[in-house]
Coordinates of C-alpha atoms and ligand atoms in Angstrom, one line a residue:
M1 CA 13.0 101.6 -25.9
S2 CA 10.9 104.2 -23.9
D3 CA 7.1 104.0 -24.0
I4 CA 5.4 105.8 -26.9
I5 CA 1.9 106.7 -25.9
H6 CA 1.0 109.9 -24.5
V7 CA -2.3 111.7 -23.7
L8 CA -2.9 114.5 -26.3
S9 CA -2.9 118.2 -24.9
E10 CA -6.4 119.8 -24.3
A11 CA -5.8 122.2 -27.3
V12 CA -5.1 119.4 -29.5
A13 CA -7.9 117.4 -28.4
N14 CA -10.2 120.1 -28.8
Q15 CA -9.0 120.9 -32.3
I16 CA -9.5 117.3 -33.2
A17 CA -13.1 117.5 -31.7
A18 CA -13.7 120.7 -33.4
G19 CA -13.5 119.1 -36.8
E20 CA -16.7 117.2 -36.0
V21 CA -18.7 120.1 -34.6
I22 CA -17.3 123.0 -36.6
Q23 CA -17.1 122.3 -40.1
R24 CA -17.8 125.8 -41.5
P25 CA -19.2 129.1 -40.5
A26 CA -22.4 127.7 -40.7
S27 CA -21.7 125.3 -37.8
V28 CA -20.7 128.2 -35.5
V29 CA -23.9 130.2 -36.4
K30 CA -26.0 127.1 -35.4
E31 CA -24.3 126.5 -32.2
L32 CA -24.4 130.1 -31.0
M33 CA -28.1 130.5 -32.0
E34 CA -29.0 127.4 -30.1
N35 CA -26.9 128.5 -27.1
A36 CA -29.0 131.9 -27.2
V37 CA -32.3 129.8 -27.5
D38 CA -31.4 127.6 -24.7
A39 CA -30.4 130.6 -22.6
G40 CA -34.2 131.6 -22.7
A41 CA -33.7 134.7 -25.1
S42 CA -36.7 136.5 -26.7
A43 CA -34.5 138.3 -29.2
I44 CA -31.6 137.3 -30.9
K45 CA -29.4 139.0 -33.5
V46 CA -26.9 137.2 -35.7
V47 CA -24.3 139.7 -37.4
I48 CA -21.9 138.1 -40.1
K49 CA -19.2 139.5 -42.0
D50 CA -18.0 138.0 -45.2
A51 CA -19.9 134.7 -44.8
G52 CA -18.4 134.4 -41.4
K53 CA -14.9 134.2 -42.4
T54 CA -14.3 137.5 -40.7
L55 CA -16.9 137.8 -37.9
I56 CA -19.9 135.8 -36.6
Q57 CA -21.6 137.5 -33.8
V58 CA -24.5 136.5 -31.8
V59 CA -26.3 138.8 -29.4
D60 CA -29.1 137.5 -27.1
N61 CA -31.1 138.9 -24.2
G62 CA -31.1 135.6 -22.3
C63 CA -30.1 134.4 -18.9
G64 CA -26.5 135.5 -19.2
M65 CA -23.5 133.7 -17.4
S66 CA -21.7 134.4 -14.0
E67 CA -18.0 135.2 -14.2
V68 CA -17.1 131.4 -13.4
D69 CA -19.5 130.0 -15.9
A70 CA -18.2 132.4 -18.5
T71 CA -14.7 130.7 -18.0
V72 CA -15.8 127.4 -17.6
C73 CA -18.0 127.3 -20.5
F74 CA -15.0 127.1 -22.9
E75 CA -13.8 123.7 -21.3
R76 CA -14.7 120.5 -23.2
H77 CA -17.8 118.7 -21.7
A78 CA -18.7 122.0 -20.0
T79 CA -22.5 122.2 -20.0
S80 CA -25.3 123.2 -17.7
K81 CA -27.9 121.2 -19.6
I82 CA -27.2 117.7 -18.4
K83 CA -25.7 116.3 -15.2
S84 CA -25.9 112.5 -15.7
A85 CA -26.2 109.9 -18.4
K86 CA -29.9 109.5 -17.3
D87 CA -30.6 113.2 -18.3
L88 CA -29.8 112.1 -21.9
F89 CA -33.2 110.5 -22.1
A90 CA -35.0 113.7 -21.0
I91 CA -33.3 116.3 -23.2
Q92 CA -35.3 119.6 -23.7
T93 CA -32.5 121.8 -24.6
C94 CA -30.9 122.3 -28.3
G95 CA -27.3 121.7 -26.8
F96 CA -26.1 119.1 -24.2
R97 CA -22.8 117.9 -25.2
G98 CA -20.6 120.7 -23.9
E99 CA -18.5 120.7 -27.0
A100 CA -19.5 123.7 -29.1
L101 CA -17.7 126.6 -27.3
A102 CA -14.6 124.6 -26.6
S103 CA -14.5 123.6 -30.4
M104 CA -15.0 127.2 -31.5
A105 CA -12.3 128.5 -29.0
A106 CA -9.9 125.9 -30.3
V107 CA -10.2 126.9 -33.9
A108 CA -11.1 130.7 -33.8
E109 CA -10.6 134.0 -31.7
V110 CA -13.6 134.0 -29.5
S111 CA -14.7 136.8 -27.3
V112 CA -17.8 136.8 -25.0
K113 CA -19.5 139.7 -23.0
T114 CA -22.1 138.5 -20.8
R115 CA -24.1 139.5 -17.6
R116 CA -27.1 137.9 -15.8
P117 CA -29.9 140.3 -15.3
G118 CA -29.3 140.4 -11.5
D119 CA -25.6 141.4 -11.7
E120 CA -24.3 144.7 -11.9
L121 CA -21.3 143.9 -14.0
G122 CA -20.8 141.6 -16.7
T123 CA -17.7 139.5 -17.7
H124 CA -15.5 139.9 -21.0
I125 CA -13.5 136.9 -21.8
R126 CA -11.3 136.4 -24.9
V127 CA -9.8 133.0 -25.9
A128 CA -8.0 132.1 -29.2
G129 CA -6.8 128.7 -30.3
S130 CA -7.8 127.4 -26.8
R131 CA -5.6 130.2 -25.0
F132 CA -7.3 132.5 -22.7
E133 CA -6.0 135.9 -23.4
L134 CA -8.2 138.1 -21.6
Q135 CA -10.6 138.3 -18.7
E136 CA -12.2 141.7 -17.2
P137 CA -15.4 143.0 -15.8
V138 CA -17.3 144.9 -18.5
Q139 CA -20.6 147.1 -18.8
T140 CA -22.8 145.2 -21.0
P141 CA -26.6 144.7 -21.5
P142 CA -28.2 141.7 -19.8
G143 CA -27.6 138.5 -21.8
T144 CA -24.7 137.2 -23.9
N145 CA -22.8 138.7 -26.8
F146 CA -20.5 136.1 -28.6
Q147 CA -18.1 137.0 -31.4
V148 CA -16.2 134.7 -33.3
K149 CA -13.6 136.1 -35.6
N150 CA -11.0 134.6 -38.1
L151 CA -12.3 131.0 -38.0
F152 CA -9.7 128.4 -38.8
F153 CA -6.9 131.1 -38.5
N154 CA -4.8 128.2 -37.0
I155 CA -5.8 125.5 -39.6
P156 CA -4.8 127.2 -42.9
A157 CA -5.9 123.9 -44.7
R158 CA -9.4 124.0 -43.1
R159 CA -9.7 127.7 -44.0
K160 CA -8.6 127.4 -47.7
F161 CA -11.1 124.7 -48.2
L162 CA -14.0 127.0 -47.4
K163 CA -16.2 127.9 -50.2
S164 CA -17.1 131.0 -52.0
D165 CA -18.9 133.6 -49.8
H166 CA -22.0 133.0 -51.6
T167 CA -22.0 129.3 -50.8
E168 CA -20.9 129.6 -47.1
F169 CA -23.5 132.3 -46.4
R170 CA -26.2 130.0 -48.2
H171 CA -25.0 127.3 -45.6
I172 CA -25.3 129.9 -42.8
I173 CA -29.0 130.9 -44.1
N174 CA -30.0 127.2 -44.1
E175 CA -28.9 126.9 -40.5
F176 CA -30.5 130.1 -39.5
N177 CA -33.6 129.0 -40.9
H178 CA -33.6 125.6 -39.2
V179 CA -33.3 127.5 -35.8
V180 CA -36.0 130.1 -36.5
L181 CA -38.5 127.7 -37.7
T182 CA -38.5 125.9 -34.5
H183 CA -38.8 128.9 -32.4
P184 CA -41.3 131.4 -34.0
D185 CA -42.0 132.9 -30.5
V186 CA -38.5 134.3 -30.6
G187 CA -37.5 137.3 -32.6
F188 CA -34.5 137.0 -34.8
T189 CA -32.5 139.4 -37.0
L190 CA -29.9 138.3 -39.6
I191 CA -27.5 140.9 -40.8
H192 CA -24.8 140.2 -43.5
N193 CA -22.0 142.8 -44.4
Q194 CA -24.3 145.5 -43.0
T195 CA -27.4 144.6 -44.8
E196 CA -30.3 143.2 -43.0
I197 CA -31.2 139.8 -44.5
F198 CA -34.1 138.7 -42.2
Q199 CA -36.1 140.8 -39.5
L200 CA -38.4 138.1 -38.0
P201 CA -40.7 139.3 -35.2
P202 CA -42.0 136.6 -32.6
S203 CA -45.0 135.2 -34.3
N204 CA -46.8 131.8 -34.9
L205 CA -45.5 129.1 -37.1
R206 CA -47.2 129.9 -40.2
Q207 CA -46.1 133.6 -40.2
R208 CA -42.6 132.4 -39.4
I209 CA -42.7 130.1 -42.5
I210 CA -43.7 132.9 -44.5
G211 CA -41.2 135.1 -43.1
V212 CA -38.5 132.6 -43.9
L213 CA -39.5 131.6 -47.4
G214 CA -41.5 134.4 -48.6
K215 CA -45.0 135.4 -49.1
A216 CA -45.8 133.0 -51.8
V217 CA -45.6 129.9 -49.5
N218 CA -48.9 131.1 -47.8
S219 CA -50.9 129.9 -50.7
Y220 CA -49.9 126.5 -50.6
L221 CA -49.6 125.4 -47.0
I222 CA -51.8 122.7 -45.9
P223 CA -51.8 122.2 -41.9
L224 CA -51.1 118.9 -40.6
E225 CA -52.3 117.7 -37.1
T226 CA -52.3 114.0 -35.8
E227 CA -51.8 113.0 -32.1
T228 CA -51.3 109.3 -31.3
T229 CA -49.9 107.8 -28.0
L230 CA -46.5 107.3 -29.8
I231 CA -46.1 110.7 -31.2
K232 CA -47.7 113.9 -32.0
I233 CA -47.4 115.6 -35.7
S234 CA -48.0 119.1 -36.5
G235 CA -47.1 121.5 -39.2
F236 CA -47.7 122.2 -42.7
I237 CA -47.3 120.2 -46.2
G238 CA -47.3 121.9 -49.4
K239 CA -50.0 121.6 -52.0
P240 CA -48.9 118.9 -54.7
E241 CA -48.9 121.4 -57.5
H242 CA -46.2 123.5 -55.7
A243 CA -43.7 120.6 -55.5
K244 CA -40.4 121.4 -57.0
K245 CA -37.8 119.2 -58.7
T246 CA -35.2 120.2 -56.1
Y247 CA -34.8 120.0 -52.3
G248 CA -35.0 123.2 -50.2
E249 CA -38.2 123.2 -48.5
Q250 CA -38.3 120.0 -46.7
F251 CA -37.9 120.2 -42.9
F252 CA -38.5 117.5 -40.1
F253 CA -38.0 118.5 -36.5
V254 CA -38.1 116.3 -33.5
N255 CA -38.7 117.9 -30.3
N256 CA -38.0 121.2 -32.0
R257 CA -34.6 119.9 -33.3
F258 CA -33.9 119.9 -37.2
I259 CA -33.3 116.4 -38.4
R260 CA -32.7 114.6 -41.6
H261 CA -34.8 111.4 -42.0
P262 CA -34.6 109.8 -45.6
Y263 CA -36.9 107.1 -44.3
F264 CA -39.7 109.5 -43.0
H265 CA -39.2 111.5 -46.1
K266 CA -40.3 108.4 -48.2
A267 CA -43.5 108.2 -45.9
V268 CA -44.4 111.9 -46.8
I269 CA -43.8 111.2 -50.6
N270 CA -46.1 108.0 -50.4
G271 CA -48.6 110.0 -48.6
Y272 CA -49.1 112.1 -51.8
D273 CA -49.8 108.9 -53.6
Q274 CA -49.8 109.4 -57.3
I275 CA -50.5 112.9 -57.3
L276 CA -47.0 114.3 -57.6
A277 CA -45.5 115.1 -61.0
P278 CA -42.7 112.9 -61.7
D279 CA -39.5 113.7 -59.9
H280 CA -41.3 116.3 -57.8
I281 CA -40.5 116.9 -54.3
P282 CA -43.3 118.4 -52.1
S283 CA -42.6 121.1 -49.5
Y284 CA -43.1 120.1 -45.8
F285 CA -42.6 121.5 -42.4
I286 CA -43.2 118.6 -40.1
F287 CA -42.7 118.8 -36.3
F288 CA -42.8 115.6 -34.2
E289 CA -43.2 115.7 -30.6
T290 CA -42.5 112.6 -28.5
D291 CA -41.2 111.5 -25.2
P292 CA -37.5 112.2 -25.3
S293 CA -36.9 108.7 -23.8
K294 CA -38.2 107.2 -27.1
I295 CA -35.6 108.9 -29.3
D296 CA -31.8 108.9 -29.5
V297 CA -30.2 112.3 -30.5
N298 CA -26.7 111.2 -29.5
I299 CA -25.5 109.3 -32.5
H300 CA -24.3 112.2 -34.4
P301 CA -22.2 115.3 -33.2
S302 CA -24.1 117.7 -35.4
K303 CA -27.3 116.1 -34.2
T304 CA -29.3 116.0 -37.4
E305 CA -29.7 112.2 -37.2
V306 CA -32.1 111.0 -34.7
K307 CA -33.1 107.3 -34.1
F308 CA -36.5 106.7 -33.0
E309 CA -37.7 103.6 -31.2
D310 CA -40.6 102.7 -33.3
E311 CA -39.7 103.9 -36.7
R312 CA -42.1 101.4 -38.7
S313 CA -45.1 102.7 -36.9
I314 CA -44.5 106.2 -37.2
W315 CA -43.9 105.8 -40.8
Q316 CA -47.5 104.5 -41.0
I317 CA -48.5 107.6 -39.0
I318 CA -46.7 110.0 -41.2
L319 CA -48.3 108.4 -44.1
A320 CA -51.8 108.5 -42.9
S321 CA -51.7 112.1 -41.7
V322 CA -50.2 113.2 -44.8
R323 CA -53.1 111.4 -46.9
E324 CA -55.6 112.8 -44.5
A325 CA -54.3 116.4 -44.8
I326 CA -54.5 116.1 -48.6
G327 CA -58.0 114.6 -48.6
R328 CA -59.2 117.1 -45.9
N329 CA -58.3 119.9 -48.2
N330 CA -60.1 118.2 -51.0
L331 CA -57.4 118.8 -53.2
S332 CA -57.3 115.9 -55.5
P333 CA -60.3 117.0 -57.8
S334 CA -58.8 120.4 -58.3
L335 CA -55.4 119.3 -59.3
D336 CA -54.1 121.3 -62.2
F337 CA -50.9 119.7 -63.6
S338 CA -49.4 121.1 -66.8
K339 CA -51.1 119.2 -69.6
E340 CA -48.0 118.9 -71.7
G341 CA -47.2 115.7 -72.9
V342 CA -50.3 114.2 -71.4
I343 CA -52.9 112.7 -73.8
D344 CA -56.2 114.1 -73.5
I345 CA -58.9 111.2 -73.6
P346 CA -62.1 112.8 -74.6
V347 CA -65.1 111.9 -72.4
L348 CA -68.0 110.5 -74.4
T349 CA -71.6 111.7 -73.8
K350 CA -74.7 109.9 -74.6
D351 CA -75.6 112.0 -77.4
V352 CA -72.6 112.0 -79.3
E353 CA -72.3 109.6 -82.1
V354 CA -69.3 107.3 -82.1
K355 CA -67.7 107.2 -85.5
V356 CA -65.8 104.1 -86.5
P357 CA -62.3 105.2 -87.7
D358 CA -61.7 104.8 -91.5
I359 CA -59.4 101.8 -92.1
N360 CA -58.1 101.5 -95.7
T361 CA -57.5 97.8 -96.7
N362 CA -56.4 96.2 -99.9
P363 CA -59.3 94.3 -101.0
G364 CA -57.3 92.3 -103.3
Y365 CA -54.8 91.1 -100.8
N366 CA -54.7 87.3 -100.2
P367 CA -52.6 86.1 -97.5
F368 CA -52.2 82.7 -98.8
E369 CA -50.9 83.9 -102.2
G370 CA -47.6 83.1 -103.2
E371 CA -44.4 81.5 -101.5
N372 CA -42.3 84.7 -100.7
S373 CA -44.3 86.9 -98.5
Y374 CA -41.7 89.6 -98.2
E375 CA -41.4 89.9 -102.0
R376 CA -45.3 90.0 -102.4
D377 CA -45.5 92.7 -99.5
K378 CA -43.0 94.7 -101.5
K379 CA -45.2 94.6 -104.6
A380 CA -48.5 95.4 -102.8
T381 CA -46.8 98.4 -101.1
P382 CA -44.5 100.0 -103.4
Y383 CA -43.3 102.4 -100.6
L384 CA -41.6 99.9 -98.7
D385 CA -38.6 99.7 -100.8
D386 CA -35.2 99.1 -98.9
R387 CA -34.7 102.6 -97.7
F388 CA -38.2 103.0 -96.7
E389 CA -38.4 106.0 -99.0
G390 CA -41.5 108.0 -98.9
W391 CA -43.1 106.0 -96.1
E392 CA -44.1 108.9 -94.2
Q393 CA -46.3 110.2 -96.7
L394 CA -48.7 107.4 -95.7
F395 CA -49.3 109.8 -92.6
E396 CA -49.7 113.1 -94.6
P397 CA -53.4 114.4 -94.3
A398 CA -55.0 114.2 -97.7
S399 CA -55.8 118.0 -97.6
N400 CA -52.0 118.9 -97.3
T401 CA -51.0 119.6 -100.7
A402 CA -47.7 121.2 -99.7
V403 CA -44.7 119.7 -101.1
T404 CA -42.9 117.8 -98.1
I405 CA -39.5 119.1 -97.5
N406 CA -38.3 116.4 -95.3
R407 CA -39.2 112.9 -94.2
N408 CA -39.2 113.4 -90.5
L409 CA -42.2 112.2 -88.5
Q410 CA -42.7 113.5 -84.7
V411 CA -44.0 110.8 -82.3
K412 CA -46.1 111.8 -79.4
N413 CA -44.6 115.3 -79.5
K414 CA -41.5 113.7 -78.0
Y415 CA -39.3 112.0 -80.6
I416 CA -38.4 112.7 -84.1
L417 CA -38.0 109.8 -86.4
S418 CA -36.1 110.3 -89.5
P419 CA -35.2 107.5 -92.2
V420 CA -31.5 107.2 -92.7
K421 CA -29.6 104.7 -94.9
S422 CA -29.1 102.3 -92.2
G423 CA -32.5 102.4 -90.8
V424 CA -34.6 104.8 -88.7
M425 CA -33.0 107.3 -86.4
V426 CA -35.0 108.3 -83.3
I427 CA -34.2 111.6 -81.9
D428 CA -35.1 113.0 -78.3
Q429 CA -36.4 116.5 -79.2
K430 CA -35.9 118.1 -75.6
R431 CA -32.4 116.6 -75.3
A432 CA -31.3 117.7 -78.6
H433 CA -32.3 121.3 -78.1
E434 CA -30.5 121.0 -74.8
R435 CA -27.2 120.0 -76.4
I436 CA -27.6 122.7 -79.2
L437 CA -28.2 125.5 -76.8
Y438 CA -25.6 124.4 -74.4
E439 CA -22.7 124.3 -77.2
R440 CA -23.9 127.6 -78.4
M441 CA -23.9 129.3 -75.0
L442 CA -20.2 127.8 -74.1
A443 CA -19.2 129.1 -77.6
A444 CA -20.3 132.4 -76.8
Q445 CA -18.7 132.4 -73.5
E446 CA -15.4 131.2 -75.3
K447 CA -15.6 133.9 -77.7
Q448 CA -16.7 136.4 -75.1
Q449 CA -19.2 137.7 -77.3
P450 CA -22.4 136.7 -75.7
L451 CA -25.5 138.1 -77.4
A452 CA -27.8 139.8 -74.9
Q453 CA -31.2 140.6 -76.2
Q454 CA -32.3 143.7 -74.2
S455 CA -35.8 143.4 -72.8
L456 CA -38.2 146.4 -73.1
F457 CA -39.5 145.8 -69.8
P458 CA -36.9 144.5 -67.2
E459 CA -38.6 142.1 -64.7
T460 CA -38.0 142.3 -61.3
I461 CA -37.7 138.9 -59.4
S462 CA -38.0 138.4 -55.9
L463 CA -36.5 135.3 -54.4
N464 CA -36.2 133.7 -51.1
A465 CA -32.9 134.6 -49.2
A466 CA -31.2 131.1 -49.9
D467 CA -32.0 131.1 -53.6
Y468 CA -31.0 134.8 -53.9
Q469 CA -27.4 133.9 -52.7
V470 CA -27.3 131.0 -55.4
C471 CA -28.4 133.5 -58.0
L472 CA -25.8 136.0 -56.8
E473 CA -23.2 133.2 -57.2
M474 CA -24.4 132.6 -60.9
L475 CA -24.6 136.1 -61.9
G476 CA -21.0 136.5 -63.3
D477 CA -21.0 133.3 -65.4
L478 CA -24.7 134.2 -66.5
E479 CA -23.3 137.3 -67.9
K480 CA -20.8 135.6 -69.9
L481 CA -23.5 133.5 -71.6
G482 CA -25.5 136.5 -72.4
F483 CA -27.8 137.1 -69.6
D484 CA -28.2 140.6 -68.3
I485 CA -29.2 140.1 -64.7
R486 CA -28.5 142.7 -62.0
D487 CA -28.4 142.4 -58.2
F488 CA -31.2 144.7 -57.0
G489 CA -30.6 143.9 -53.1
N490 CA -33.2 142.9 -50.7
N491 CA -33.4 139.4 -52.2
C492 CA -34.4 140.8 -55.5
V493 CA -32.8 140.9 -59.0
V494 CA -33.7 142.5 -62.2
V495 CA -33.7 140.8 -65.7
H496 CA -32.7 143.2 -68.3
G497 CA -31.7 140.9 -71.0
F498 CA -31.6 137.1 -72.0
P499 CA -29.3 135.5 -74.6
T500 CA -30.7 135.8 -78.2
D501 CA -31.1 131.9 -78.2
M502 CA -33.5 132.0 -75.3
N503 CA -37.0 133.3 -75.2
S504 CA -37.3 136.0 -72.5
T505 CA -41.0 135.4 -71.7
S506 CA -41.8 134.7 -68.4
A507 CA -38.1 135.5 -67.5
G508 CA -38.8 135.3 -63.7
Q509 CA -40.1 131.7 -64.0
K510 CA -37.2 130.7 -66.0
L511 CA -34.7 132.3 -63.8
E512 CA -36.3 130.3 -60.8
M513 CA -36.0 127.1 -62.9
M514 CA -32.2 127.9 -63.6
V515 CA -31.6 128.3 -60.0
E516 CA -33.3 125.1 -59.1
Q517 CA -31.3 123.3 -62.0
F518 CA -28.1 124.8 -60.6
K519 CA -28.7 123.6 -57.2
S520 CA -29.4 120.2 -58.3
L521 CA -26.3 120.0 -60.5
Q522 CA -24.0 121.2 -57.4
G523 CA -23.5 117.7 -56.5
E524 CA -21.5 116.8 -59.5
I525 CA -17.9 117.8 -58.7
N526 CA -16.3 117.2 -62.1
V527 CA -18.4 120.2 -63.8
G528 CA -17.0 123.8 -63.4
D529 CA -19.4 126.6 -62.9
P530 CA -19.8 128.0 -66.5
E531 CA -20.7 124.4 -67.6
R532 CA -23.1 123.9 -64.8
I533 CA -24.7 127.4 -65.5
A534 CA -24.7 126.8 -69.3
R535 CA -26.3 123.2 -68.6
A536 CA -28.9 124.7 -66.3
A537 CA -29.6 127.3 -68.8
A538 CA -30.0 124.7 -71.6
Q539 CA -32.2 122.4 -69.7
T540 CA -34.6 125.4 -68.7
S541 CA -34.9 127.0 -72.1
A542 CA -35.0 123.8 -74.4
I543 CA -38.2 122.9 -76.1
N544 CA -40.1 120.4 -73.9
Y545 CA -41.8 117.1 -74.6
G546 CA -45.4 117.7 -75.7
K547 CA -44.5 120.5 -78.0
Q548 CA -45.3 120.0 -81.6
L549 CA -42.9 120.9 -84.2
S550 CA -43.5 121.8 -87.6
D551 CA -41.6 120.0 -90.5
L552 CA -39.2 123.0 -90.8
E553 CA -38.4 123.1 -87.0
M554 CA -37.8 119.4 -86.9
Q555 CA -35.4 119.7 -89.9
Q556 CA -33.6 122.7 -88.3
L557 CA -33.2 120.9 -85.2
I558 CA -31.7 117.8 -86.8
D559 CA -29.4 120.0 -88.8
Q560 CA -28.3 122.1 -85.7
L561 CA -28.0 119.0 -83.7
F562 CA -25.5 117.5 -86.2
A563 CA -23.6 120.6 -86.3
C564 CA -22.7 120.1 -82.7
N565 CA -19.5 118.5 -81.3
N566 CA -21.2 115.9 -79.6
P567 CA -24.7 115.3 -80.9
N568 CA -25.2 111.9 -79.4
Y569 CA -25.5 113.0 -75.9
S570 CA -27.1 115.6 -73.7
P571 CA -25.0 117.8 -71.7
S572 CA -25.8 115.6 -68.7
G573 CA -24.9 112.5 -70.5
K574 CA -28.3 111.1 -71.7
L575 CA -28.6 109.4 -75.1
I576 CA -29.9 111.8 -77.6
V577 CA -30.1 109.8 -80.9
K578 CA -30.6 106.1 -81.6
I579 CA -30.6 104.4 -84.8
L580 CA -32.9 101.3 -85.1
E581 CA -30.9 99.3 -87.6
L582 CA -32.9 97.9 -90.6
E583 CA -31.5 94.5 -89.7
E584 CA -32.9 95.0 -86.3
L585 CA -36.3 96.0 -87.8
D586 CA -36.2 93.2 -90.3
N587 CA -35.7 90.6 -87.4
H588 CA -39.1 91.8 -86.1
F589 CA -40.8 91.0 -89.1
K590 CA -39.2 87.7 -89.6
E591 CA -41.9 84.7 -89.8
Ligands
ADP1 P1 -24.0 122.9 -24.5 O1 -24.6 123.8 -25.2 O2 -23.9 121.6 -25.2 O3 -24.1 122.9 -23.2 P2 -21.8 124.8 -25.4 O4 -20.4 124.5 -25.4 O5 -22.4 125.1 -26.5 O6 -22.4 123.3 -24.8 O7 -22.1 125.7 -24.1 C1 -21.6 125.5 -22.9 C2 -22.4 126.2 -21.8 O8 -22.1 127.5 -21.8 C3 -23.9 125.9 -21.9 O9 -24.2 124.6 -21.3 C4 -24.5 127.1 -21.2 O10 -24.5 126.9 -19.8 C5 -23.4 128.2 -21.4 N1 -23.8 129.1 -22.6 C6 -23.5 129.2 -23.7 N2 -24.0 129.9 -24.5 C7 -24.7 130.7 -23.5 C8 -25.6 131.8 -23.8 N3 -25.9 132.5 -24.9 N4 -26.2 132.3 -22.6 C9 -26.0 131.8 -21.6 N5 -25.4 130.5 -21.4 C10 -24.9 130.1 -22.3
MG2 MG1 -24.5 124.6 -27.2

């Protein structure tokens, strides 16, 4: 038998390595932008076609490369940024692994034109699938111009698994944002299919954040600044009342590198103490600066996971500085959360007379009378018959002379209680309404007869670039559900109509909430887009807790709920109806 082990060819090895470094067009954008930053560029232009599936081009005015370097840069482990292992502990650049260009060249058609400012002529090189196809001198401005075309052209399976253009472009925007936020002093432009998405002049951090996320953020940024021997923390956190239910504006950077850090995320959340609305996540843009020898950025190829030497102490420092920033801005007293669902406790003042509430007692009642207390109670309170019939009349205000048309009772403006044969039915009002709206929207979609209610005053809504992409992704399905929302370009859409079921007041706010909901549902793989959108729309427009319902509204809600295919669970699978069995109730009142 002959030996069977052989060393893989460079091209195959590069393709395997590319799997880790280049997952999608956005990875290419990130790597090329970081290289341009490392080259000391002051202006970087990113040009994308078809969400990067056709073309990704990054043009910089940085240091450029010599003819030899321009050839060598495509070799694996070719880097100008570190020389020995000890340099790993003093990294100041974005890149250092020398893998990105080799990986790209293995899975795409890459061409580079580059010239150092002092050279007269530049170099043009083309590589595809790790094969050098062309090398020639070229007239080109100082700096480097990379073009990556037909990504994954030689790995059809990978190419097939790329998502829709909207989704891939959203990933590109996210990576773009990470790089531009860490380099506010560099000017950036992003162009997609000939449309300018971002034009960010060199500026300070605050202006850069506004440039990236829209003018609205300006009103809710609180500066953060702490310096200790271990770490320096700077940046901004969002005011608590601007926290959102989904992720999207949470950024940690270490020595100007974007990282994810769930443990530090918790520290930030804890810093807000109890002042966040439930399930809300504050925005933050937090920059750590530390001695490079105190962190290990080498643990993951895409370098978004970083290990710190003393994470517990840093946790404490983050917590303290977030608290301090919030306190300094004296925010706590001016908090203005929505009052919905919150019980107002009136404050007593000295000159207000306190009234003892009226309690009606039965003066003839003798607790020691008779053997069978249940029978006795039934007699004393005739409304407590076996079906609890009429029990709710107890709670009718005396002045209400109207004949009650139902026997439902709303508790805490959250649950509807309704007596049924076997006991008491408890209905969660918000979830019930969600289910009703959801099924109606899906039905309208199936019949292809969505009913749009045209709004007299179409509302133009401006979104941030990433959310705009999400919205565009949703438009087709939204239309099927009865929304009339049109792309206006420039990160804006115009709402012309809402489904008849939905109230179109504050359409902009509702649309933003739907986008948030849709994003948060994207993790759920088993749900198709139309259902996801119907769910997001139903969740957004369902009546909320805290809304008081009239008798008629309660009755309608119950009737409509039980006309649904699945009245028991909300579209996201949460319980809507629970019956408290009479037997169960009786058990509570056993002696
Ligand atoms: P790394 O960035 O980890 O060093 P890359 O594969 O991304 O590895 O790049 C390899 C080398 O090519 C870099 O170290 C750098 O010397 C050179 N290079 C890449 N992009 C540029 C650029 N835009 N301008 C100048 N040099 C570049
Ligand atoms: Mg690099």
